[in-house]
Amino acid sequence: DAGVTQSPTHLIKTRGQQVTLRCSPISGHKSVSWYQQVLGQGPQFIFQYYEKEERGRGNFPDRFSARQFPNYSSELNVNALLLGDSALYLCASSEPQQGSTDTQYFGPGTRLTVL
Amino acid sequence: ILNVEQSPQSLHVQEGDSTNFTCSFPSSNFYALHWYRWETAKSPEALFVMTLNGDEKKKGRISATLNTKEGYSYLYIKGSQPEDSATYLCAFFEDSNYQLIWGAGTKLIIKP
């Protein structure tokens, strides 16, 4: 079975531009979470979507938005890019059962560089 | 602001030696603690999910313990092997925002 896939793998943008990152979950998984990971820190939670509804949102500005499609794939959009948005963006899918104990399965990430 | 701390930040261990490291988390409103392993150029991979005070989990040479009353978990690796080289992350489930709060990880390097 295919794991979580993300596209693109690398992306270079300039300040002020907009970017869309894509994620396809493991087949049968209905929940997708997005994380931002900066070198030397743990992943920072951005969003979780379950059954196309936002279930949780981290402490990120409104420039960050996401959505989940009927096939459970997801997009993360970031507007008005800042240099500080340069990071590895990870997507994780899970098959929600209890919530707190759900194992998350991660994709390879998208490396975003903002110049 | 909830905080998850991991120590040490990095660790060099001789092949064959055993080692352990710590994850500290808030002791109130505890639901679950997750451990993940993240090898270079790969995706984070789940090791354990721990829920009960006193819980002990084991997977091969890796084991973990949990103390929810004092807010810490230990990860142990017995007889370290080169393939154990990775960053080990813990994550605390925070229910008000349905999120995992992650520590910065312990980077383990096994010296042959």
Tab-separated table of C-alpha atoms in Angstrom:
chain	number	residue	atom	x	y	z
A	1	ASP	CA	0.000	0.000	0.000
A	2	ALA	CA	1.189	3.506	-0.782
A	3	GLY	CA	2.131	5.660	2.154
A	4	VAL	CA	1.379	9.333	2.610
A	5	THR	CA	2.519	11.300	-0.416
A	6	GLN	CA	3.277	15.013	-0.634
A	7	SER	CA	3.994	17.298	-3.528
A	8	PRO	CA	6.126	19.042	-4.466
A	9	THR	CA	9.211	17.801	-2.612
A	10	HIS	CA	11.007	21.122	-2.889
A	11	LEU	CA	9.808	24.616	-3.634
A	12	ILE	CA	11.473	28.000	-3.884
A	13	LYS	CA	9.351	31.153	-3.644
A	14	THR	CA	9.966	34.848	-3.064
A	15	ARG	CA	8.540	37.018	-0.327
A	16	GLY	CA	4.930	38.031	-0.882
A	17	GLN	CA	4.105	35.083	-3.124
A	18	GLN	CA	1.539	32.407	-2.404
A	19	VAL	CA	2.140	28.650	-2.239
A	20	THR	CA	-0.026	25.519	-2.267
A	21	LEU	CA	1.222	22.233	-0.848
A	22	ARG	CA	-0.552	18.948	-1.460
A	23	CYS	CA	-0.980	15.767	0.525
A	24	SER	CA	-2.567	12.397	-0.220
A	25	PRO	CA	-3.285	10.244	2.841
A	26	ILE	CA	-2.979	6.508	3.183
A	27	SER	CA	-6.000	4.790	1.647
A	28	GLY	CA	-8.746	4.521	4.261
A	29	HIS	CA	-7.395	7.326	6.438
A	30	LYS	CA	-9.878	10.143	6.904
A	31	SER	CA	-7.818	12.563	8.950
A	32	VAL	CA	-4.956	14.748	7.749
A	33	SER	CA	-2.713	16.963	9.872
A	34	TRP	CA	-0.215	19.585	8.749
A	35	TYR	CA	2.963	20.516	10.586
A	36	GLN	CA	5.755	23.035	10.096
A	37	GLN	CA	9.223	21.902	11.118
A	38	VAL	CA	12.142	24.290	11.452
A	39	LEU	CA	15.648	22.897	11.937
A	40	GLY	CA	16.405	22.226	15.587
A	41	GLN	CA	12.753	22.284	16.655
A	42	GLY	CA	9.989	19.748	16.814
A	43	PRO	CA	7.090	19.839	14.361
A	44	GLN	CA	4.627	22.675	15.045
A	45	PHE	CA	0.955	21.816	14.543
A	46	ILE	CA	-0.819	23.910	11.911
A	47	PHE	CA	-4.141	22.186	11.146
A	48	GLN	CA	-6.020	18.939	11.464
A	49	TYR	CA	-8.868	17.999	9.142
A	50	TYR	CA	-11.260	15.117	9.631
A	51	GLU	CA	-14.037	14.257	7.203
A	52	LYS	CA	-13.426	17.556	5.390
A	53	GLU	CA	-13.973	19.632	8.532
A	54	GLU	CA	-11.299	21.522	10.466
A	55	ARG	CA	-10.889	19.785	13.819
A	56	GLY	CA	-7.945	21.712	15.191
A	57	ARG	CA	-5.868	24.768	14.418
A	58	GLY	CA	-2.463	25.688	15.773
A	59	ASN	CA	-1.095	29.114	16.564
A	60	PHE	CA	-0.443	30.253	13.007
A	61	PRO	CA	-1.571	33.489	11.311
A	62	ASP	CA	-4.535	33.664	8.955
A	63	ARG	CA	-2.129	33.596	6.018
A	64	PHE	CA	-2.183	29.846	6.541
A	65	SER	CA	-5.274	27.986	5.375
A	66	ALA	CA	-6.108	24.434	4.406
A	67	ARG	CA	-8.871	22.278	3.092
A	68	GLN	CA	-9.675	18.613	2.683
A	69	PHE	CA	-11.332	17.154	-0.373
A	70	PRO	CA	-13.971	14.388	-0.687
A	71	ASN	CA	-11.207	11.858	-1.442
A	72	TYR	CA	-9.526	12.962	1.856
A	73	SER	CA	-6.532	14.537	0.153
A	74	SER	CA	-5.609	17.953	1.465
A	75	GLU	CA	-4.022	21.244	0.469
A	76	LEU	CA	-2.173	23.737	2.625
A	77	ASN	CA	-2.086	27.308	1.336
A	78	VAL	CA	0.200	30.029	2.575
A	79	ASN	CA	-0.319	33.599	1.373
A	80	ALA	CA	2.008	36.591	1.486
A	81	LEU	CA	5.064	34.462	2.170
A	82	LEU	CA	7.642	35.681	4.670
A	83	LEU	CA	11.259	34.609	5.023
A	84	GLY	CA	10.271	32.939	8.304
A	85	ASP	CA	7.924	30.570	6.467
A	86	SER	CA	10.958	28.700	5.140
A	87	ALA	CA	10.645	25.241	6.669
A	88	LEU	CA	9.835	21.597	6.086
A	89	TYR	CA	6.073	21.110	5.872
A	90	LEU	CA	4.924	17.686	6.947
A	91	CYS	CA	1.597	16.050	6.322
A	92	ALA	CA	0.382	13.138	8.423
A	93	SER	CA	-2.677	10.958	8.044
A	94	SER	CA	-4.468	8.850	10.616
A	95	GLU	CA	-7.444	6.554	10.880
A	96	PRO	CA	-9.219	8.321	13.727
A	97	GLN	CA	-10.315	6.014	16.487
A	98	GLN	CA	-9.918	7.747	19.800
A	99	GLY	CA	-8.100	10.915	18.907
A	100	SER	CA	-5.470	11.113	21.614
A	101	THR	CA	-3.972	7.715	20.767
A	102	ASP	CA	-4.268	7.866	16.972
A	103	THR	CA	-0.958	7.001	15.323
A	104	GLN	CA	0.054	9.533	12.701
A	105	TYR	CA	1.702	8.366	9.488
A	106	PHE	CA	3.927	10.992	7.967
A	107	GLY	CA	4.755	11.870	4.397
A	108	PRO	CA	8.250	12.825	3.230
A	109	GLY	CA	7.546	16.540	3.545
A	110	THR	CA	7.799	19.566	1.284
A	111	ARG	CA	10.871	21.754	1.751
A	112	LEU	CA	9.831	25.376	1.212
A	113	THR	CA	12.475	28.043	0.786
A	114	VAL	CA	11.392	31.693	0.741
A	115	LEU	CA	13.909	34.150	-0.702
B	1	ILE	CA	1.597	27.716	26.906
B	2	LEU	CA	2.116	23.957	27.079
B	3	ASN	CA	5.714	22.862	26.673
B	4	VAL	CA	7.331	19.507	25.963
B	5	GLU	CA	11.035	19.275	26.778
B	6	GLN	CA	13.463	16.578	25.704
B	7	SER	CA	16.946	15.975	27.049
B	8	PRO	CA	19.642	15.685	26.122
B	9	GLN	CA	19.513	17.540	22.821
B	10	SER	CA	22.046	15.102	21.336
B	11	LEU	CA	23.845	11.995	22.437
B	12	HIS	CA	26.864	10.074	21.129
B	13	VAL	CA	26.862	6.421	22.187
B	14	GLN	CA	29.304	3.628	21.456
B	15	GLU	CA	27.877	0.704	19.500
B	16	GLY	CA	26.749	-1.975	21.916
B	17	ASP	CA	26.151	0.416	24.813
B	18	SER	CA	22.721	1.061	26.268
B	19	THR	CA	21.287	4.539	26.590
B	20	ASN	CA	18.218	6.451	27.685
B	21	PHE	CA	16.738	9.906	27.327
B	22	THR	CA	13.915	11.923	28.768
B	23	CYS	CA	10.699	13.616	27.710
B	24	SER	CA	9.019	16.048	30.144
B	25	PHE	CA	5.439	17.165	29.643
B	26	PRO	CA	2.595	18.863	31.567
B	27	SER	CA	1.305	16.570	34.321
B	28	SER	CA	-2.256	17.923	34.202
B	29	ASN	CA	-4.972	16.968	31.674
B	30	PHE	CA	-2.970	13.999	30.445
B	31	TYR	CA	-4.387	11.904	27.621
B	32	ALA	CA	-1.505	10.319	25.741
B	33	LEU	CA	2.207	10.555	25.000
B	34	HIS	CA	3.637	9.485	21.670
B	35	TRP	CA	7.220	8.526	20.788
B	36	TYR	CA	8.472	8.740	17.209
B	37	ARG	CA	11.774	7.982	15.523
B	38	TRP	CA	12.972	10.189	12.661
B	39	GLU	CA	15.856	8.928	10.580
B	40	THR	CA	17.675	11.306	8.262
B	41	ALA	CA	16.044	11.582	4.828
B	42	LYS	CA	13.029	9.567	5.985
B	43	SER	CA	9.645	10.380	7.545
B	44	PRO	CA	8.940	10.268	11.279
B	45	GLU	CA	7.831	6.783	12.298
B	46	ALA	CA	5.698	5.904	15.318
B	47	LEU	CA	7.286	3.874	18.109
B	48	PHE	CA	4.844	3.943	21.025
B	49	VAL	CA	1.637	5.495	22.275
B	50	MET	CA	1.424	5.579	26.056
B	51	THR	CA	-1.670	6.378	28.065
B	52	LEU	CA	-1.555	4.969	31.593
B	53	ASN	CA	0.632	5.986	34.505
B	54	GLY	CA	3.238	3.279	34.986
B	55	ASP	CA	2.853	2.085	31.396
B	56	GLU	CA	5.820	0.238	29.919
B	57	LYS	CA	6.069	-0.478	26.212
B	58	LYS	CA	8.674	-2.524	24.379
B	59	LYS	CA	9.604	-2.986	20.735
B	60	GLY	CA	12.697	-5.106	20.213
B	61	ARG	CA	15.611	-3.378	21.951
B	62	ILE	CA	13.658	-0.166	22.535
B	63	SER	CA	11.406	0.378	25.528
B	64	ALA	CA	9.643	3.301	27.170
B	65	THR	CA	8.155	4.092	30.560
B	66	LEU	CA	5.599	6.679	31.590
B	67	ASN	CA	5.014	8.693	34.763
B	68	THR	CA	1.983	10.931	34.271
B	69	LYS	CA	1.921	12.204	37.874
B	70	GLU	CA	5.341	13.831	37.589
B	71	GLY	CA	5.142	14.405	33.846
B	72	TYR	CA	7.988	12.429	32.326
B	73	SER	CA	8.710	9.491	30.049
B	74	TYR	CA	11.986	7.676	29.473
B	75	LEU	CA	13.029	5.964	26.261
B	76	TYR	CA	15.629	3.201	26.618
B	77	ILE	CA	17.705	1.572	23.902
B	78	LYS	CA	19.557	-1.589	24.841
B	79	GLY	CA	22.720	-2.607	22.979
B	80	SER	CA	22.743	0.339	20.532
B	81	GLN	CA	23.290	-0.475	16.864
B	82	PRO	CA	24.204	1.879	13.989
B	83	GLU	CA	20.649	1.636	12.665
B	84	ASP	CA	19.410	3.228	15.910
B	85	SER	CA	20.977	6.541	14.828
B	86	ALA	CA	18.040	8.924	14.484
B	87	THR	CA	16.232	11.762	16.203
B	88	TYR	CA	13.753	10.535	18.812
B	89	LEU	CA	10.742	12.782	19.316
B	90	CYS	CA	8.023	12.726	21.924
B	91	ALA	CA	4.624	14.394	21.546
B	92	PHE	CA	1.957	15.220	24.122
B	93	PHE	CA	-1.708	15.181	23.107
B	94	GLU	CA	-3.472	18.436	23.951
B	95	ASP	CA	-7.233	18.033	23.756
B	96	SER	CA	-8.551	21.592	23.578
B	97	ASN	CA	-7.094	22.021	20.113
B	98	TYR	CA	-6.881	18.329	19.214
B	99	GLN	CA	-3.175	18.569	18.588
B	100	LEU	CA	0.129	16.917	19.336
B	101	ILE	CA	2.675	19.197	20.991
B	102	TRP	CA	6.149	18.021	20.088
B	103	GLY	CA	9.484	18.187	21.833
B	104	ALA	CA	12.551	19.251	19.862
B	105	GLY	CA	13.913	15.714	19.918
B	106	THR	CA	17.041	13.898	21.055
B	107	LYS	CA	19.512	13.242	18.253
B	108	LEU	CA	21.198	9.885	18.843
B	109	ILE	CA	24.456	9.083	17.062
B	110	ILE	CA	25.899	5.591	17.392
B	111	LYS	CA	29.683	5.380	17.043
B	112	PRO	CA	31.030	2.091	15.640
